[in-house]
mmCIF file of C-alpha atoms in Angstrom:
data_model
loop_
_atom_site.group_PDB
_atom_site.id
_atom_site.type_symbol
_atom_site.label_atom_id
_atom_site.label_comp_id
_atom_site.label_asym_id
_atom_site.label_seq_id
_atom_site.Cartn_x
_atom_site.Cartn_y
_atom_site.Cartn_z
ATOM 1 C CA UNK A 4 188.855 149.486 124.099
ATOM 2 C CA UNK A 5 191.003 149.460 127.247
ATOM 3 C CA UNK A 6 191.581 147.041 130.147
ATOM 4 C CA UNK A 7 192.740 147.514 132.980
ATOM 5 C CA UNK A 8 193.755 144.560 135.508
ATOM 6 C CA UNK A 9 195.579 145.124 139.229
ATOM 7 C CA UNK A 10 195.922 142.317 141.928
ATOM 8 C CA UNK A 11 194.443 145.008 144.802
ATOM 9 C CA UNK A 12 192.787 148.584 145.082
ATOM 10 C CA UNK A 13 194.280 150.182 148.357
ATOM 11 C CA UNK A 14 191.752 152.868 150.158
ATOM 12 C CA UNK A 15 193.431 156.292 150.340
ATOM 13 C CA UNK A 16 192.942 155.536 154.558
ATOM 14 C CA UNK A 17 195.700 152.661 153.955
ATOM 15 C CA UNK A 18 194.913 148.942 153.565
ATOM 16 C CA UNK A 19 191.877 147.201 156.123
ATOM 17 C CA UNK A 20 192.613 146.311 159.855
ATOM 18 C CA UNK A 21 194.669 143.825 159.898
ATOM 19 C CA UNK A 22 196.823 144.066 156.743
ATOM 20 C CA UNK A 23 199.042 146.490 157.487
ATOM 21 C CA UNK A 24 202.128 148.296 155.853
ATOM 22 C CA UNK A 25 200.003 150.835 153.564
ATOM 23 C CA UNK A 26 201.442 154.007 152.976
ATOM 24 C CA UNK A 27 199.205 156.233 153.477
ATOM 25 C CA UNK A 28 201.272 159.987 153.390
ATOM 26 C CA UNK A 29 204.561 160.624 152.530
ATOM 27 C CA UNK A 30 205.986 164.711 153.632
ATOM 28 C CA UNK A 31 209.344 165.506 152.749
ATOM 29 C CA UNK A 32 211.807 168.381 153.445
ATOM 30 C CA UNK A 33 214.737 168.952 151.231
ATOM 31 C CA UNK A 34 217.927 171.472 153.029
ATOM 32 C CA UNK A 35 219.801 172.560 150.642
ATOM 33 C CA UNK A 36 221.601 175.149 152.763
ATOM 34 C CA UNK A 37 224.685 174.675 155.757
ATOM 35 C CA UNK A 38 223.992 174.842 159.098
ATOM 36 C CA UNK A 39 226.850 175.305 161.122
ATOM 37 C CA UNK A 40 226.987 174.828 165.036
ATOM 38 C CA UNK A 41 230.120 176.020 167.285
ATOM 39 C CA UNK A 42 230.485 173.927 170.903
ATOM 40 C CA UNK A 43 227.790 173.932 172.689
ATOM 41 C CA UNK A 44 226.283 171.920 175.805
ATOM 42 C CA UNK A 45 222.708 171.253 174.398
ATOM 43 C CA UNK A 46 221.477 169.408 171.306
ATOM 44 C CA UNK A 47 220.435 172.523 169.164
ATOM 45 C CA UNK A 48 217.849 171.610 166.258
ATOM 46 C CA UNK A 49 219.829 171.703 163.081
ATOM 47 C CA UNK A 50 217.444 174.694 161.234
ATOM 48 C CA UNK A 51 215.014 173.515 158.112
ATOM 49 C CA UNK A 52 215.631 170.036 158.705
ATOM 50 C CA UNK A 53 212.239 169.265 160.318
ATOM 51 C CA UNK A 54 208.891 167.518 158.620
ATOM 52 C CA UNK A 55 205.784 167.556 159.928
ATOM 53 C CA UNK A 56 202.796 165.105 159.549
ATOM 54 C CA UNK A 57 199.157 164.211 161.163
ATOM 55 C CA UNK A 58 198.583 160.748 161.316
ATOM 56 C CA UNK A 59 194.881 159.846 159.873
ATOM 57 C CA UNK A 60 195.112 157.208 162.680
ATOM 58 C CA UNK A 61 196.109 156.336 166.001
ATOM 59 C CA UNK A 62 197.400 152.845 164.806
ATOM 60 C CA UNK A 63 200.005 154.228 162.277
ATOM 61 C CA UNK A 64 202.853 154.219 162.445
ATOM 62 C CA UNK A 65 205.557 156.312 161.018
ATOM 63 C CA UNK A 66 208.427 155.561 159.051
ATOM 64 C CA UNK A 67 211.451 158.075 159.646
ATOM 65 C CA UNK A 68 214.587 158.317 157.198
ATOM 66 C CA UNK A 69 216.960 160.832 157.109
ATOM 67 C CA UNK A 70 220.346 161.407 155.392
ATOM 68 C CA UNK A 71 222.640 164.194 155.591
ATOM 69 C CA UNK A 72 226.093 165.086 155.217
ATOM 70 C CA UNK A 73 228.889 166.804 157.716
ATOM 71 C CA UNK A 74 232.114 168.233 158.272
ATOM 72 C CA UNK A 75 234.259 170.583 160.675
ATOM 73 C CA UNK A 76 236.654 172.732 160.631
ATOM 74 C CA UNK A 77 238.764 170.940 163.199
ATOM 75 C CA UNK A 78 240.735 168.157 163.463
ATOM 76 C CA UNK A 79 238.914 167.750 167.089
ATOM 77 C CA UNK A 80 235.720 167.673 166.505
ATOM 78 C CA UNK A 81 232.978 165.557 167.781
ATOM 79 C CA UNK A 82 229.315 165.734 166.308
ATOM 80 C CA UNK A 83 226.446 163.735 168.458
ATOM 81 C CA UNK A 84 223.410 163.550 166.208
ATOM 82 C CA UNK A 85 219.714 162.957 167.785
ATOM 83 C CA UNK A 86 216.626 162.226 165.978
ATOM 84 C CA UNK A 87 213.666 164.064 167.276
ATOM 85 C CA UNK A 88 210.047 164.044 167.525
ATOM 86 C CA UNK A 89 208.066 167.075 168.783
ATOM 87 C CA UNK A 90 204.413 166.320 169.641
ATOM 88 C CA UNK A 91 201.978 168.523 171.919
ATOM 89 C CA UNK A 92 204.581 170.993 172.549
ATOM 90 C CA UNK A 93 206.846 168.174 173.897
ATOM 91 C CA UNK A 94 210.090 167.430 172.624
ATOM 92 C CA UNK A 95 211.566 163.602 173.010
ATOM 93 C CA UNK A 96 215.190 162.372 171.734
ATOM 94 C CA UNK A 97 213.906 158.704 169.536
ATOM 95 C CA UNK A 98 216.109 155.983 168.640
ATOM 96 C CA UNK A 99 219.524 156.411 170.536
ATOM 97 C CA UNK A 100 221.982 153.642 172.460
ATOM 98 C CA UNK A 101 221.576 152.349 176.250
ATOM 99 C CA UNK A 102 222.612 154.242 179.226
ATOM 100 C CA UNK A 103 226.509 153.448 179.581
ATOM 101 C CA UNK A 104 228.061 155.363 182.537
ATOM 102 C CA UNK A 105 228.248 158.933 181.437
ATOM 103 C CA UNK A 106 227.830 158.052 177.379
ATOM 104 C CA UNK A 107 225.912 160.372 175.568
ATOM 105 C CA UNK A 108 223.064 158.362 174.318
ATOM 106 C CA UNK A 109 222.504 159.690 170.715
ATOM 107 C CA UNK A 110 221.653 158.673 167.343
ATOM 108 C CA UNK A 111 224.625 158.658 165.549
ATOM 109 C CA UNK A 112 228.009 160.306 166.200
ATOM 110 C CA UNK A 113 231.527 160.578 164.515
ATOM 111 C CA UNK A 114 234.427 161.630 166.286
ATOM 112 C CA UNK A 115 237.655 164.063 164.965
ATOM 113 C CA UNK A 116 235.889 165.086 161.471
ATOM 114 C CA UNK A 117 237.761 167.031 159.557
ATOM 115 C CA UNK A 118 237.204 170.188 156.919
ATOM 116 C CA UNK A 119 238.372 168.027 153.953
ATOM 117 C CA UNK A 120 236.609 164.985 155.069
ATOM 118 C CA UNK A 121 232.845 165.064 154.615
ATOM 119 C CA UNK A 122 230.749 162.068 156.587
ATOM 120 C CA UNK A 123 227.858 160.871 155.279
ATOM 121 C CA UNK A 124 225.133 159.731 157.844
ATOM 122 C CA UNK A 125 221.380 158.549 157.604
ATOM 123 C CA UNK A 126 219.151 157.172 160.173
ATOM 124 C CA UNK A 127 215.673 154.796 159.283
ATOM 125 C CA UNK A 128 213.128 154.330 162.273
ATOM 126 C CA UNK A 129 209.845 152.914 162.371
ATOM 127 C CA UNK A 130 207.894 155.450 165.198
ATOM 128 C CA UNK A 131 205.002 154.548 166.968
ATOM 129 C CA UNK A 132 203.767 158.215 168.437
ATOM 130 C CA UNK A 133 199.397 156.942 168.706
ATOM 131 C CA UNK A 134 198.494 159.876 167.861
ATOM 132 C CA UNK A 135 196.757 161.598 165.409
ATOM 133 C CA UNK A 136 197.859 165.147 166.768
ATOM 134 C CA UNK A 137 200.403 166.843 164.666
ATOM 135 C CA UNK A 138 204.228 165.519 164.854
ATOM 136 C CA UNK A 139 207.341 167.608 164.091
ATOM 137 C CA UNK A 140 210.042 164.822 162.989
ATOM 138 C CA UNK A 141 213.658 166.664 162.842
ATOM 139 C CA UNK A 142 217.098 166.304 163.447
ATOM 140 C CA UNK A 143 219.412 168.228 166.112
ATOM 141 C CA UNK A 144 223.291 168.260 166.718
ATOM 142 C CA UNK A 145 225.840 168.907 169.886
ATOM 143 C CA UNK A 146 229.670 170.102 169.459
ATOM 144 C CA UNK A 147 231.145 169.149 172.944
ATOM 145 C CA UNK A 148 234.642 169.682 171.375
ATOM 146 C CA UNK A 149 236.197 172.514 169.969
ATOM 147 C CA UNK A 150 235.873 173.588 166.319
ATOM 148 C CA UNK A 151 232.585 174.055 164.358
ATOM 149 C CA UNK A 152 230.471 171.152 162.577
ATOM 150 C CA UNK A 153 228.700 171.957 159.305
ATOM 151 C CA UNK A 154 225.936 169.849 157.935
ATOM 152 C CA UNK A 155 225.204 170.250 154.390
ATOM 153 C CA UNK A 156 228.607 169.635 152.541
ATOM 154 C CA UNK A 157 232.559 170.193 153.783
ATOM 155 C CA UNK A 158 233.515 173.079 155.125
ATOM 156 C CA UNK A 159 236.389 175.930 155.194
ATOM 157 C CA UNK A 160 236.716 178.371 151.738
ATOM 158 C CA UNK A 161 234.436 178.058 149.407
ATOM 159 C CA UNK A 162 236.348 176.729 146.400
ATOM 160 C CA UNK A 163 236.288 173.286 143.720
ATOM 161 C CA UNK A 164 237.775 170.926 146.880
ATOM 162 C CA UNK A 165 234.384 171.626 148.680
ATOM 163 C CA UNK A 166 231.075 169.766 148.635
ATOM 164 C CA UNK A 167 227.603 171.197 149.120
ATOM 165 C CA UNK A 168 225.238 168.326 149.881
ATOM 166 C CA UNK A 169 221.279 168.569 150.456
ATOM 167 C CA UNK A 170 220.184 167.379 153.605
ATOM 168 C CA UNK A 171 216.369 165.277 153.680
ATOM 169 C CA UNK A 172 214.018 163.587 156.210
ATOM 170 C CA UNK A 173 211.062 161.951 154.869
ATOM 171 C CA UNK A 174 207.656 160.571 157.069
ATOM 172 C CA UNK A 175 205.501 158.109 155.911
ATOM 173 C CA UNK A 176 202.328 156.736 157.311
ATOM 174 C CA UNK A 177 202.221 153.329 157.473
ATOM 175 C CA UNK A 178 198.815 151.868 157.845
ATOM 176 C CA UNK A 179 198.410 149.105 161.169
#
């Protein structure tokens, strides 16, 4: 004979109004590729880093964390990171710094990477989109100095003094 005791079953729809913090969903994407961007003026949207979810709610809220690793291969690099949520066709920037003058309000940046010097970055947010339209969560870049950035590892020749990282953003769907 078998027994079987918990302290709480939890619905598949997330825990009842008013005790909130259920997961609900998790989605995950895993890079495992580079992505390499030369200077440009415009955040570009760093390719197969992106995860996509629809909220069962429009209470939830959803819990963003991505981690990823970069280099360059220049001494005079700067690499402006945004997180980004695409909803209804509609693209916004989420989670970056106050205006300041003519600061580029991003999500994280590092300034004068270099090819043998990999940085290792990661971003958590808790979004609130109330919604329960499909959501594209990804991450985008801008060079505005010279050299290239590469996410995914360190860059240059390919030889046993590189790196090559995996890349990963992760939603869940915290109940209300």
């Amino acid at each position: 004979m078998s027994t079987i005791k918990v302290n709480s079953i939890i619905p598949v729809s997330g825990v009842p109004t008013g005790g909130g913090g259920g997961i609900i969903q998790i989605k995950q994407t895993v890079k495992t590729d580079t992505f390499s961007l030369a200077t440009n003026d415009v955040v570009t949207d760093i390719t197969g880093l992106s995860v996509t979810i629809t909220p069962t709610s429009s209470s939830s809220k959803i819990f963003v964390s991505c981690t990823w690793e970069h280099s360059s291969n220049d001494g005079n690099s700067f690499a402006m990171f945004f997180l980004r949520r695409t909803l209804s066709g509609t693209t916004s920037n989420l989670c970056f710094g106050d205006a300041r003058g003519s600061s580029e309000r991003c999500t994280r940046s590092h300034m004068r990477v270099t090819s043998l010097e990999a940085k290792c970055s990661n971003i958590e947010f808790l979004d609130s989109p109330s919604t329960t339209s499909q959501i594209t969560y990804k991450l985008g870049m801008r060079n505005n100095h010279t050299g290239t950035i590469l996410v995914g590892g360190t860059s240059a020749t390919d030889d046993d003094n590189r790196t090559s990282t995996p890349s990963v953003i992760t939603v869940r769907e915290v109940s209300a």
